[in-house]
Amino acid sequence: MLALLAALAAGHLVAGFISVNASPYLAVGNGAIDLTPVSLKDFAVRTFGTHDKLVLLSGMAVALVVLAALAGVASRRSPWPGTVVIAVFGLVGLVAVYQRPDLGAVALLAPLVSLLAGVAVFRLLHRAARRGRAPVASRRAFLLTGIGVLAGSAIAGAGGQLLGSTRDAAASRRAVGRLVPARTAPAIPADADFAKLGTPPFLTPNPEFYRVDTALSVPQVRAEDWSLRLHGMVDREKRYGYEEIRNRPLVERTITMTCVSNEVGGPYVSTANFVGVDLAELLREAGVRPGAEQLFSTSVDGWTSGTPVATALDPARGAMLALGMNGEPLPVEHGFPARLVVPGLYGYVSATKWVTDLEVTTWRARQAYWLKRGWGEQAPIKTESRIDTPKGFATVTAGTVRVAGIAWAQHTGIAKVEVRVDNGPWQPTTLSTKVNDDTWRMWWAEVGVPAGTHQISCRATDNSGYTQTGDRAGTVPDGATGRPTVTFTAK
Ligand SMILES: Nc1nc2c(c(=O)[nH]1)N[C@H]1C(S)=C(S)[C@@H](COP(=O)(O)O)O[C@H]1N2
Ligand SMILES: [Mo]
């Protein structure tokens, strides 16, 4: 177990000079995420929510420690079982780092050093444990070597962490300063939410904005190192730097983002003022060739997404290359220095964070990350609603009960929301003041409820006349449907 610790710490130290993602432990975790079948990923998100990554890392730690302990026991006589096990761990780390699209060959040094350090330390400890005939002498030698290994590992691990953090994006983000839009979004009216009646606030504060991505360690990209390449089926290939983009006239738009993994009633929906440039403008500068279908975007960590070119080009859509969010540069976990935001499309087909490459292409030529894993190619956000008050299994006073929540139908707009108690008649609700059709709408109502246990459900109707279906569907392949229902008790 000590040799394992030494191996991981040595790898982490070397990764500190190259990239945290070269750290063998993180690389193996990231590899595991990419290999996870959709059903298991869905289960993990459902069960552990945003703690899914912590659960994965802890699970890996437990598995490694158990295997290392068994290998140690098996090595009582000969050092070979332990040597082989630690070398196999090292090889797994090498493969995981090799597979990463964002790391060059130099990054292989981290798992390589990890492997060598693991084997060397294990042999050293093994020899110390068996030195001399007297058990006391060997115990003392082992203890001293063990303490040395422990101290060395702590220093190496902390050193790697420190080195890695000096290369992180936080300082670069602070240096960006204020991003001043030439065209600001209209101010949010006071009655755009019913926060006092139990809905979320209209704009989601950045720390509360939902977060979904496959990155175990948040990609650290400094604005000064960032560039965006625009190529493929275009007349003129382009490359933009951060200053070039930020010095263009910036626009600000209020947009509600939604994740396709959001279950009915789920939390993966949030709203922000995004600041950036029109994606359509960049595409027009490059000159999109006829026959182009897909805007294939790639993140610095290799994650990919495919957006219909027609949607990205539509001036009425307002697709953005965003640099800022709610008056600040994008938080690092939301894609600093730059990301895509396309109103009306689920995030996995539109919202690439840490975006560095845009390729104009066809659907046949390229398959994006989640498309390869069984999710849909086309994924407009479905008209949905959520009940925020009362909470599930709450106890309220019988009589008049206040119900409040949100509804969204991005790019179409919400026309009305209705509620009903048990299987009673649908009743109207009061809608908040509209901000724009790309954002959620809040609603509230008062309903009469006698004492007892009841269910409240709601349904939204959008501006196309469509009323959200009561048919339940899961999130795979293109978004959940069904009516949100809350069970509560009136006394
Ligand atoms: N690089 C990268 N970008 C990504 C993802 C990802 O896994 N990696 N996930 C997408 C998904 S599924 C969603 S719903 C949105 C979430 O954006 P947020 O975390 O800022 O809310 O980002 C999208 N962009
Ligand atoms: Mo998502």
Coordinates of C-alpha atoms and ligand atoms in Angstrom, one line a residue:
M1 CA 0.0 0.0 0.0
L2 CA 2.9 2.3 0.7
A3 CA 4.4 1.5 -2.7
L4 CA 1.1 2.3 -4.3
L5 CA 1.0 5.7 -2.4
A6 CA 4.5 6.4 -3.6
A7 CA 3.7 5.6 -7.2
L8 CA 0.6 7.9 -7.2
A9 CA 2.5 10.7 -5.5
A10 CA 5.4 10.5 -7.9
G11 CA 3.1 10.5 -10.9
H12 CA 1.2 13.5 -9.4
L13 CA 4.5 15.4 -9.0
V14 CA 5.6 14.9 -12.5
A15 CA 2.0 15.8 -13.7
G16 CA 2.4 19.0 -11.9
F17 CA 5.0 20.1 -14.4
I18 CA 2.9 19.0 -17.4
S19 CA -0.8 18.9 -16.7
V20 CA -2.9 17.7 -13.8
N21 CA -4.7 15.5 -16.3
A22 CA -1.5 13.5 -16.7
S23 CA -1.7 12.4 -13.1
P24 CA -2.3 8.6 -13.4
Y25 CA -5.1 8.5 -10.9
L26 CA -7.1 11.2 -12.5
A27 CA -6.3 9.9 -16.0
V28 CA -7.6 6.4 -15.0
G29 CA -10.8 8.0 -13.5
N30 CA -11.4 10.0 -16.7
G31 CA -10.8 6.9 -18.8
A32 CA -13.4 5.1 -16.7
I33 CA -16.0 7.8 -17.2
D34 CA -15.5 7.6 -21.0
L35 CA -15.9 3.8 -20.9
T36 CA -18.9 3.8 -18.6
P37 CA -22.0 2.4 -20.4
V38 CA -24.9 5.0 -20.6
S39 CA -27.1 3.0 -18.3
L40 CA -24.5 3.0 -15.6
K41 CA -23.7 6.7 -16.1
D42 CA -27.4 7.4 -15.9
F43 CA -27.7 5.4 -12.6
A44 CA -24.7 7.2 -11.1
V45 CA -26.1 10.6 -12.0
R46 CA -29.5 9.6 -10.6
T47 CA -28.1 8.1 -7.4
F48 CA -25.2 10.4 -6.6
G49 CA -26.2 13.6 -8.4
T50 CA -23.2 15.9 -8.7
H51 CA -21.3 13.8 -6.2
D52 CA -20.9 11.1 -8.9
K53 CA -17.2 12.1 -9.5
L54 CA -16.3 12.0 -5.8
V55 CA -18.0 8.5 -5.6
L56 CA -15.9 7.3 -8.5
L57 CA -12.6 8.6 -7.1
S58 CA -13.4 7.1 -3.7
G59 CA -14.4 3.8 -5.2
M60 CA -11.2 3.6 -7.1
A61 CA -9.2 4.4 -4.0
V62 CA -10.9 1.6 -2.0
A63 CA -10.4 -0.9 -4.9
L64 CA -6.7 0.1 -5.2
V65 CA -6.0 -0.2 -1.5
V66 CA -7.7 -3.6 -1.3
L67 CA -5.8 -4.9 -4.3
A68 CA -2.5 -3.5 -2.9
A69 CA -3.1 -5.1 0.5
L70 CA -3.8 -8.5 -1.1
A71 CA -0.7 -8.1 -3.3
G72 CA 1.3 -7.3 -0.1
V73 CA 0.0 -10.4 1.6
A74 CA 0.8 -12.5 -1.4
S75 CA 4.4 -11.2 -1.4
R76 CA 5.4 -12.5 2.0
R77 CA 8.1 -14.7 0.5
S78 CA 8.8 -13.5 -2.9
P79 CA 8.6 -9.8 -4.1
W80 CA 7.2 -10.9 -7.5
P81 CA 3.4 -10.8 -6.9
G82 CA 3.6 -7.2 -5.5
T83 CA 6.0 -6.2 -8.3
V84 CA 3.7 -7.5 -11.0
V85 CA 0.6 -5.9 -9.4
I86 CA 2.1 -2.5 -9.1
A87 CA 3.5 -2.7 -12.7
V88 CA 0.1 -3.6 -14.0
F89 CA -1.4 -0.5 -12.2
G90 CA 1.3 1.5 -13.9
L91 CA 0.5 0.1 -17.3
V92 CA -3.2 1.0 -16.8
G93 CA -2.1 4.5 -15.9
L94 CA 0.1 4.7 -19.1
V95 CA -2.8 3.5 -21.3
A96 CA -5.2 6.0 -19.7
V97 CA -2.8 9.0 -20.2
Y98 CA -2.0 7.8 -23.8
Q99 CA -5.7 7.8 -24.6
R100 CA -6.3 11.4 -23.6
P101 CA -6.7 13.6 -26.6
D102 CA -5.4 16.7 -24.8
L103 CA -2.1 15.3 -23.7
G104 CA 1.1 14.9 -25.8
A105 CA 3.7 12.2 -25.6
V106 CA 5.6 14.1 -22.8
A107 CA 2.6 13.5 -20.5
L108 CA 3.5 9.8 -20.6
L109 CA 6.4 10.6 -18.3
A110 CA 4.0 11.0 -15.4
P111 CA 2.6 7.4 -15.4
L112 CA 6.1 6.1 -16.4
V113 CA 7.7 7.7 -13.4
S114 CA 4.8 6.5 -11.3
L115 CA 5.4 2.9 -12.5
L116 CA 9.1 3.0 -11.9
A117 CA 8.7 4.7 -8.5
G118 CA 6.1 2.1 -7.5
V119 CA 8.2 -0.9 -8.4
A120 CA 11.4 0.6 -6.9
V121 CA 9.7 1.6 -3.6
F122 CA 8.1 -1.8 -3.3
R123 CA 11.4 -3.7 -3.8
L124 CA 13.0 -1.4 -1.3
L125 CA 10.3 -2.0 1.3
H126 CA 10.3 -5.7 0.6
R127 CA 14.1 -5.9 1.1
A128 CA 13.9 -3.8 4.3
A129 CA 11.2 -6.1 5.7
R130 CA 13.3 -9.2 5.1
R131 CA 16.7 -7.8 6.1
G132 CA 18.6 -9.8 8.7
R133 CA 17.3 -12.8 10.6
A134 CA 16.2 -11.1 13.7
P135 CA 12.6 -10.1 13.4
V136 CA 13.2 -6.9 15.5
A137 CA 15.9 -5.7 13.1
S138 CA 13.8 -6.2 10.0
R139 CA 10.8 -4.6 11.7
R140 CA 12.9 -1.5 12.5
A141 CA 14.4 -1.2 9.1
F142 CA 10.9 -1.6 7.5
L143 CA 9.4 1.0 9.8
L144 CA 12.1 3.6 9.0
T145 CA 11.9 3.0 5.3
G146 CA 8.1 3.1 5.5
I147 CA 8.2 6.5 7.3
G148 CA 10.6 7.8 4.7
V149 CA 8.3 6.6 1.9
L150 CA 5.3 8.2 3.6
A151 CA 7.1 11.5 4.1
G152 CA 8.5 11.5 0.5
S153 CA 5.0 10.7 -0.9
A154 CA 3.4 13.5 1.1
I155 CA 6.0 16.0 -0.2
A156 CA 5.8 14.8 -3.8
G157 CA 2.0 14.8 -3.8
A158 CA 1.7 18.2 -2.2
G159 CA 4.4 19.5 -4.6
G160 CA 2.5 18.2 -7.6
Q161 CA -0.7 19.9 -6.3
L162 CA 1.1 23.2 -5.8
L163 CA 2.9 23.1 -9.2
G164 CA -0.4 22.2 -10.9
S165 CA -2.2 25.1 -9.2
T166 CA 0.3 27.7 -10.3
R167 CA -0.7 26.8 -13.9
D168 CA -4.4 27.0 -13.2
A169 CA -6.9 29.4 -14.8
A170 CA -8.1 31.3 -11.8
A171 CA -5.4 34.0 -12.0
S172 CA -5.9 34.4 -15.7
R173 CA -9.6 34.7 -15.1
R174 CA -9.1 37.4 -12.5
A175 CA -6.8 39.4 -14.9
V176 CA -9.6 39.4 -17.6
G177 CA -11.5 42.0 -15.6
R178 CA -14.9 43.3 -16.7
L179 CA -16.4 42.2 -20.0
V180 CA -18.5 45.2 -21.1
P181 CA -21.2 44.3 -23.6
A182 CA -21.9 46.8 -26.3
R183 CA -25.5 45.6 -26.3
T184 CA -26.7 44.7 -22.8
A185 CA -29.7 42.4 -22.2
P186 CA -32.9 44.1 -21.1
A187 CA -33.0 44.5 -17.3
I188 CA -34.9 41.6 -15.6
P189 CA -38.2 43.0 -14.3
A190 CA -39.0 42.7 -10.6
D191 CA -41.9 40.3 -11.3
A192 CA -40.0 38.0 -13.6
D193 CA -39.9 35.5 -10.7
F194 CA -42.0 34.6 -7.7
A195 CA -39.1 33.9 -5.4
K196 CA -41.1 35.1 -2.4
L197 CA -43.7 32.5 -3.3
G198 CA -41.3 29.6 -3.6
T199 CA -39.8 29.7 -7.1
P200 CA -36.1 30.0 -7.8
P201 CA -34.7 33.5 -8.5
F202 CA -34.9 34.5 -12.2
L203 CA -31.2 34.6 -12.7
T204 CA -29.3 31.7 -11.2
P205 CA -26.3 32.9 -9.2
N206 CA -23.1 31.4 -10.8
P207 CA -22.2 29.1 -7.8
E208 CA -25.7 27.6 -8.0
F209 CA -25.9 27.2 -11.7
Y210 CA -26.2 23.5 -12.5
R211 CA -23.0 21.8 -13.7
V212 CA -22.7 18.8 -15.9
D213 CA -19.6 17.5 -17.7
T214 CA -17.3 14.5 -18.0
A215 CA -14.2 16.3 -16.6
L216 CA -12.9 14.8 -13.3
S217 CA -10.5 17.7 -12.9
V218 CA -11.8 21.0 -14.3
P219 CA -9.7 21.8 -17.4
Q220 CA -7.4 24.7 -16.7
V221 CA -7.0 27.0 -19.7
R222 CA -5.5 30.4 -19.4
A223 CA -7.0 33.1 -21.6
E224 CA -3.5 34.0 -23.0
D225 CA -3.0 30.4 -24.1
W226 CA -6.5 29.9 -25.5
S227 CA -7.3 30.0 -29.2
L228 CA -10.3 28.9 -31.3
R229 CA -9.8 27.3 -34.6
L230 CA -12.7 27.5 -37.1
H231 CA -12.2 25.1 -40.1
G232 CA -13.7 22.4 -42.2
M233 CA -16.3 23.2 -44.9
V234 CA -15.5 26.9 -44.9
D235 CA -14.0 29.3 -47.5
R236 CA -11.5 30.8 -45.1
E237 CA -10.1 28.9 -42.1
K238 CA -9.9 31.2 -39.1
R239 CA -8.1 31.3 -35.7
Y240 CA -9.1 33.6 -33.0
G241 CA -7.3 34.6 -29.8
Y242 CA -9.0 35.7 -26.6
E243 CA -8.2 39.4 -26.9
E244 CA -9.4 39.4 -30.5
I245 CA -12.8 38.0 -29.4
R246 CA -13.2 40.2 -26.3
N247 CA -12.4 43.3 -28.3
R248 CA -15.3 42.7 -30.7
P249 CA -18.6 44.3 -29.8
L250 CA -20.0 42.0 -27.2
V251 CA -23.7 41.1 -26.8
E252 CA -25.5 40.0 -23.7
R253 CA -28.4 37.5 -23.8
T254 CA -30.6 36.0 -21.0
I255 CA -30.8 32.3 -21.7
T256 CA -32.1 29.3 -19.8
M257 CA -29.9 26.2 -20.2
T258 CA -31.2 22.6 -19.7
C259 CA -29.4 19.3 -19.5
V260 CA -30.9 16.3 -21.4
S261 CA -30.2 14.2 -18.2
N262 CA -32.7 16.3 -16.3
E263 CA -35.5 14.0 -15.0
V264 CA -39.0 15.4 -14.8
G265 CA -38.8 17.6 -11.7
G266 CA -35.0 17.6 -11.7
P267 CA -32.5 20.3 -11.0
Y268 CA -30.5 20.6 -14.2
V269 CA -32.0 23.8 -15.5
S270 CA -30.6 27.3 -14.8
T271 CA -30.7 30.8 -16.3
A272 CA -27.9 33.4 -16.8
N273 CA -27.0 36.5 -18.6
F274 CA -24.4 35.3 -21.1
V275 CA -21.9 37.7 -22.7
G276 CA -20.1 37.0 -25.9
V277 CA -20.2 37.2 -29.7
D278 CA -22.6 35.9 -32.2
L279 CA -21.6 32.5 -33.4
A280 CA -23.4 33.2 -36.7
E281 CA -21.1 36.2 -37.3
L282 CA -17.9 34.1 -36.9
L283 CA -19.3 31.4 -39.2
R284 CA -20.2 34.0 -41.8
E285 CA -16.7 35.5 -41.7
A286 CA -15.3 32.0 -42.4
G287 CA -17.9 31.5 -45.2
V288 CA -19.9 28.2 -44.7
R289 CA -19.9 26.1 -47.8
P290 CA -23.0 24.5 -49.2
G291 CA -23.7 21.0 -48.0
A292 CA -22.5 21.8 -44.4
E293 CA -24.8 20.2 -41.8
Q294 CA -23.0 20.0 -38.5
L295 CA -21.0 22.4 -36.4
F296 CA -18.7 19.9 -34.6
S297 CA -17.1 21.5 -31.6
T298 CA -14.3 20.2 -29.5
S299 CA -13.3 21.0 -25.9
V300 CA -9.7 21.2 -24.7
D301 CA -10.3 17.9 -22.9
G302 CA -11.5 16.1 -26.1
W303 CA -15.2 16.2 -25.4
T304 CA -17.2 16.9 -28.5
S305 CA -20.6 18.1 -29.5
G306 CA -22.6 18.4 -32.8
T307 CA -24.9 21.3 -33.5
P308 CA -27.0 21.8 -36.6
V309 CA -25.2 24.4 -38.8
A310 CA -28.6 25.9 -39.7
T311 CA -29.4 26.6 -36.0
A312 CA -26.0 28.1 -35.4
L313 CA -26.3 30.3 -38.4
D314 CA -29.9 31.5 -37.8
P315 CA -29.7 35.1 -36.7
A316 CA -33.0 34.8 -34.9
R317 CA -31.6 32.0 -32.7
G318 CA -28.8 34.0 -31.1
A319 CA -26.3 31.2 -30.7
M320 CA -23.2 32.5 -28.9
L321 CA -19.6 32.0 -28.3
A322 CA -19.8 33.1 -24.7
L323 CA -16.9 34.6 -22.6
G324 CA -18.9 35.7 -19.6
M325 CA -21.8 34.9 -17.3
N326 CA -23.8 37.1 -15.0
G327 CA -21.4 40.0 -15.1
E328 CA -18.2 37.9 -14.7
P329 CA -15.8 36.0 -17.0
L330 CA -17.1 32.4 -17.2
P331 CA -16.3 30.5 -14.0
V332 CA -13.6 27.9 -14.7
E333 CA -16.1 25.0 -14.2
H334 CA -18.5 26.6 -16.7
G335 CA -16.0 26.8 -19.5
F336 CA -13.5 29.6 -19.0
P337 CA -12.1 31.1 -21.3
A338 CA -14.9 30.4 -23.8
R339 CA -17.9 28.1 -24.4
L340 CA -20.8 27.8 -26.8
V341 CA -24.4 28.5 -25.8
V342 CA -27.3 27.8 -28.2
P343 CA -30.8 28.8 -27.0
G344 CA -33.3 25.9 -27.3
L345 CA -30.9 23.0 -27.6
Y346 CA -29.9 20.6 -24.8
G347 CA -26.3 21.2 -23.6
Y348 CA -24.9 18.0 -25.0
V349 CA -25.6 19.1 -28.6
S350 CA -24.7 22.8 -28.2
A351 CA -22.9 24.0 -25.1
T352 CA -19.3 23.0 -25.4
K353 CA -17.2 24.4 -22.5
W354 CA -13.5 25.1 -22.8
V355 CA -14.1 25.1 -26.6
T356 CA -11.0 25.3 -28.8
D357 CA -12.1 23.9 -32.1
L358 CA -15.1 24.4 -34.4
E359 CA -15.3 22.2 -37.5
V360 CA -18.0 22.8 -40.1
T361 CA -18.8 19.3 -41.4
T362 CA -21.6 16.8 -42.1
W363 CA -23.4 14.4 -39.8
R364 CA -21.9 11.4 -41.5
A365 CA -18.3 12.6 -41.2
R366 CA -18.2 13.2 -37.4
Q367 CA -20.0 11.7 -34.4
A368 CA -20.0 13.6 -31.1
Y369 CA -19.3 12.2 -27.7
W370 CA -22.8 11.4 -26.5
L371 CA -24.0 10.5 -30.0
K372 CA -21.5 7.6 -30.0
R373 CA -23.0 6.5 -26.7
G374 CA -26.6 6.2 -27.9
W375 CA -28.0 9.7 -27.4
G376 CA -29.9 11.5 -30.1
E377 CA -28.4 13.5 -32.9
Q378 CA -31.1 16.2 -32.8
A379 CA -32.0 17.4 -29.4
P380 CA -34.2 20.5 -29.1
I381 CA -35.2 21.1 -25.5
K382 CA -38.6 19.7 -24.7
T383 CA -41.5 21.8 -23.2
E384 CA -41.4 21.0 -19.5
S385 CA -42.4 22.3 -16.1
R386 CA -41.5 21.8 -12.4
I387 CA -43.2 22.2 -9.1
D388 CA -41.0 23.9 -6.5
T389 CA -43.6 24.5 -3.8
P390 CA -44.8 22.6 -1.9
K391 CA -41.9 20.2 -1.7
G392 CA -42.5 16.5 -2.0
F393 CA -43.8 14.9 1.2
A394 CA -44.3 18.3 2.9
T395 CA -47.0 18.8 5.4
V396 CA -49.1 21.9 4.8
T397 CA -52.3 23.4 6.4
A398 CA -55.5 22.2 4.8
G399 CA -57.6 24.7 3.0
T400 CA -55.9 27.1 0.5
V401 CA -52.5 25.8 -0.6
R402 CA -50.0 27.8 -2.6
V403 CA -48.3 26.1 -5.5
A404 CA -45.4 27.6 -7.4
G405 CA -42.8 26.5 -9.9
I406 CA -41.2 27.0 -13.3
A407 CA -41.8 26.1 -16.9
W408 CA -39.7 26.3 -20.0
A409 CA -40.0 25.9 -23.8
Q410 CA -36.9 27.6 -25.0
H411 CA -37.2 29.4 -28.3
T412 CA -41.0 28.8 -28.4
G413 CA -42.0 30.4 -25.2
I414 CA -44.5 29.4 -22.5
A415 CA -48.2 30.3 -23.1
K416 CA -49.7 28.9 -19.9
V417 CA -49.2 26.5 -17.0
E418 CA -52.1 24.6 -15.3
V419 CA -52.2 22.7 -12.1
R420 CA -54.5 20.1 -10.7
V421 CA -55.1 18.4 -7.4
D422 CA -55.3 14.6 -7.5
N423 CA -57.4 13.9 -10.7
G424 CA -59.5 17.1 -10.4
P425 CA -60.0 19.6 -13.2
W426 CA -57.0 21.6 -14.5
Q427 CA -56.8 25.1 -13.0
P428 CA -55.1 28.2 -14.4
T429 CA -52.0 29.7 -12.8
T430 CA -50.5 33.2 -12.8
L431 CA -47.4 33.5 -15.0
S432 CA -44.5 35.8 -14.3
T433 CA -43.6 38.7 -16.6
K434 CA -42.0 37.3 -19.7
V435 CA -38.3 38.1 -20.2
N436 CA -37.8 36.4 -23.6
D437 CA -38.8 33.1 -25.2
D438 CA -35.4 31.6 -24.6
T439 CA -35.9 31.7 -20.8
W440 CA -38.0 29.9 -18.2
R441 CA -41.2 31.4 -16.9
M442 CA -42.3 31.2 -13.3
W443 CA -45.9 30.5 -12.2
W444 CA -48.0 30.2 -9.1
A445 CA -51.6 29.5 -8.0
E446 CA -53.7 28.8 -5.0
V447 CA -55.7 25.6 -4.9
G448 CA -58.2 24.3 -2.3
V449 CA -57.1 21.1 -0.6
P450 CA -59.0 19.2 2.1
A451 CA -57.1 17.3 4.9
G452 CA -55.4 14.2 3.8
T453 CA -52.6 13.0 1.4
H454 CA -52.8 14.5 -2.1
Q455 CA -50.9 14.8 -5.3
I456 CA -50.5 18.0 -7.3
S457 CA -49.4 18.0 -10.9
C458 CA -48.8 20.6 -13.5
R459 CA -48.5 20.9 -17.2
A460 CA -47.2 23.7 -19.5
T461 CA -48.5 24.8 -22.9
D462 CA -46.1 26.5 -25.2
N463 CA -46.7 29.2 -27.9
S464 CA -46.9 26.6 -30.6
G465 CA -50.1 25.3 -28.9
Y466 CA -48.4 22.1 -27.7
T467 CA -49.3 21.0 -24.2
Q468 CA -46.6 18.9 -22.5
T469 CA -47.4 15.2 -22.6
G470 CA -48.4 13.2 -19.6
D471 CA -46.6 10.2 -21.2
R472 CA -43.5 9.4 -19.2
A473 CA -40.3 8.9 -21.0
G474 CA -36.7 8.5 -19.6
T475 CA -33.9 10.9 -20.4
V476 CA -32.3 8.6 -23.0
P477 CA -32.1 9.3 -26.0
D478 CA -33.3 12.9 -26.2
G479 CA -34.9 14.2 -23.0
A480 CA -37.4 13.1 -20.4
T481 CA -41.2 13.8 -20.7
G482 CA -44.1 13.5 -18.2
R483 CA -45.9 15.7 -15.8
P484 CA -44.2 16.7 -12.5
T485 CA -46.1 15.4 -9.5
V486 CA -45.7 16.2 -5.9
T487 CA -47.2 14.2 -3.1
F488 CA -47.9 16.0 0.2
T489 CA -50.1 16.0 3.3
A490 CA -52.6 18.6 4.3
K491 CA -53.6 18.8 8.0
Ligands
LIG1 N1 -16.2 20.2 -22.4 C1 -17.5 19.9 -22.1 N2 -18.5 20.7 -22.4 C2 -19.7 20.3 -22.0 C3 -20.0 19.1 -21.4 C4 -18.9 18.2 -21.1 O1 -19.0 17.1 -20.6 N3 -17.6 18.7 -21.5 N4 -21.3 18.8 -21.0 C5 -22.4 19.4 -21.7 C6 -23.7 19.3 -21.1 S1 -24.3 17.7 -21.2 C7 -24.4 20.3 -20.6 S2 -25.9 20.1 -20.1 C8 -23.8 21.6 -20.4 C9 -23.8 22.1 -19.0 O2 -23.2 23.3 -18.8 P1 -22.9 23.9 -17.3 O3 -22.1 22.8 -16.6 O4 -22.2 25.2 -17.5 O5 -24.2 24.0 -16.7 O6 -22.4 21.7 -20.8 C10 -22.1 20.9 -22.0 N5 -20.8 21.2 -22.3
MO2 MO -26.4 17.8 -20.4

